[in-house]
Amino acid sequence: MIGALLVAVLGSAIAGHAEAQTLPVPPAVPQPPAVQLSTTMQISWEVRNRFRLFREERDFRLQVDSLSGRNILAAEQTLATQSDGRGWARNTFGRLCIDAAGRVSEPCTRDGVKESYLTPVDHPVTVRLAGDVPVGAICAWTFEDGDPPRQSTLDCAEPINLRVRYGRATPVTVDVSSGSDAPQRVTTQIAVRDVFIAGLGDSIASGEGNPDRPVTLSDEGFCFRSYLGGPAGMYFRPGRAGFKGARACDTSDGMSLQNWQRAGAQWFNPACHRSLYSYQTRMAIALAAQNPQIAVTYLPLACTGATIAEGMFGSQRARECVVGKNGLTCQGTVNAQVSELREALTAATRRQPDRQLDLILLSIGANDIDFSGLVADVIVERQTERALSRRTGILSSVDDARSVLQRDLPQGFSKLRQALKPLVGGDLARVIYTSYANPSLVNGAPCPGGRAGFDIHPSFNADPQRLADVTNFVQSEFLPQIKHLAQCTGGVLCGDRSRDRMTFVDQHQAAFANHGFCARAETDPPFDRECFSASGESFSDDIVNAANNPLVCGAAASDFRAYAPRARWVRDANDSYFTAMTYPQAAKAPNQPGDIHDATWGVLSAVYGGAIHPTAEGHAAMADAALPAAMAVLGLGLAENPVTSEPIAPAVPLQR
């Protein structure tokens, strides 16, 4: 809340001393009328640009305005409409405290002031006199943060911008003068609470499927080979706009890959596909927007593809290369998230011994049971592709996932719990585990399957029975077990349940039951309704015609809007291709394409950029579920600095 309520106007009464003897009562002396002091003036203050990952105030104000009177989902939908479905983050991600490699900048220059990101020494605040302020009143401000204190006198309608020291309160006094009225003094203290939050986990935590700047599609076709070989094994899909290279399958050149990469989707961290749309980032932004007297220092570490072993405790393969002015930079691997967090905390406490981690946001476990393998098993239909995918380990089964869920995941989760506990002061309630949503439900039942949403690749077809089996496994086995692991229930053993239980969030799951990847509505974008066929016939089979326009509907592929509001909150394979179309340059060797036309790339381009992951709306719904839990753990809204108002004591004459 901005400021605190005015407590009271202090009056004073003069009491005489009782005498032992009875004295005559003196005649009453007329008293001047009491001065009526306003009881509604107050000092209000707020932290400016208080989501500290933003370098510029305008980006934070955009979020504050969108969240005014709205939850995070409604704010996302509002911003999506304002951007014509192109996404608000496309202009913001280049103005973050993130370096070219996707790491947090230390220090970071924010609004023209160089700051330590992890250990701020001060914060920018705006102070105002609010309430029943007389018109034309003059305010004499005093901020006791030094010797001598800072003082300023100006019209009370004018706000004051200053920076206040972090880690101690700054007493504030304002003497209000208005004409012949008696001056009045209002006081408070400014104490900024800087909330330190780390985001950990896998692709659901990082924001996979939602690049900060989505790929721009060409309206012409781009040729892919399939595993069948020959002319019958070629097909055309929309290419990347701006690509200057060979579009035909039988031609290629050495510069095609770099040119292709330069025309791709962009993420604030390409190696991990970290996105501003992730539920963790959206929750942290909303936390700052709704609590004007805090600052939020957010450390994003989640990485797509992470498991507990490879990602949390060990390094993992980078998802994508960094495209720079001088070509591609492929770091190859990403450091373990737990190690990265420990190093950040060590560096922070070295500079500020009292600096502590307030919250960890976490989602992990889906990759441990190889959920992507389950998806591949559902959608890859043609036997040639199934055989090759099985040989390279791309396909998985429900039985395989169940075995890991019962045998390996509890051990890994126990190890993770013990590693995180000392980072949050020994109390795992400060770890907010946000569960997954079932991605394949509509009206509470499994999606029917078929090629709708998956006809981006000739071999895809969501098998109804396999889809139902996976959907039921997720709903009845995986999601309940994840909850048991986080909360030390259902036979999961924890050393000290009172301090080993994580704060668990799953309230969003009910909403997702109506917004799975197969959900459709008349309010969906016109492009989706007209060009993504419900029968799975969205793309032309004619090689000649498809080379010029691969869409059957005849529309331009560039008309697709990745962030337009729609019924489905989960990306299908068509969405994944049209939004990100990721080339797996940093993939494991068996999955590494030979060139940008080959069959492996054709398969992976349709799923590698976020198929069966939440859309920006889905992430916003998850953030809405996580925000109350964060507020409760942090105790926000429970205490405020008081503001007092009192008449100014008469000046004492100087002794001569």
XYZ file of C-alpha atoms in Angstrom, residues 198-207 269 271-275 278 280 298-304 306 312 316 334 337 361 363:
32
model
C 15.264 -17.027 -7.611
C 13.469 -18.937 -10.358
C 14.506 -22.579 -10.811
C 13.303 -25.513 -12.831
C 12.610 -26.794 -16.311
C 10.892 -25.617 -19.480
C 7.628 -24.829 -17.695
C 9.588 -22.581 -15.352
C 11.691 -20.952 -18.089
C 8.786 -20.077 -20.387
C 18.458 -16.304 -22.658
C 20.629 -21.301 -24.191
C 17.761 -21.987 -21.751
C 14.820 -20.468 -23.647
C 14.106 -18.139 -20.732
C 11.238 -15.824 -21.478
C 7.176 -17.474 -17.945
C 7.854 -17.170 -12.641
C 14.666 -11.530 -9.517
C 17.301 -14.059 -10.549
C 16.050 -16.268 -13.434
C 17.895 -19.593 -13.611
C 15.315 -22.062 -14.956
C 16.305 -23.901 -18.118
C 14.300 -25.823 -20.668
C 16.342 -29.544 -17.077
C 19.602 -28.742 -11.148
C 23.003 -29.636 -19.257
C 24.615 -24.550 -19.126
C 21.174 -24.201 -11.396
C 10.077 -20.487 -7.405
C 8.811 -26.485 -11.177
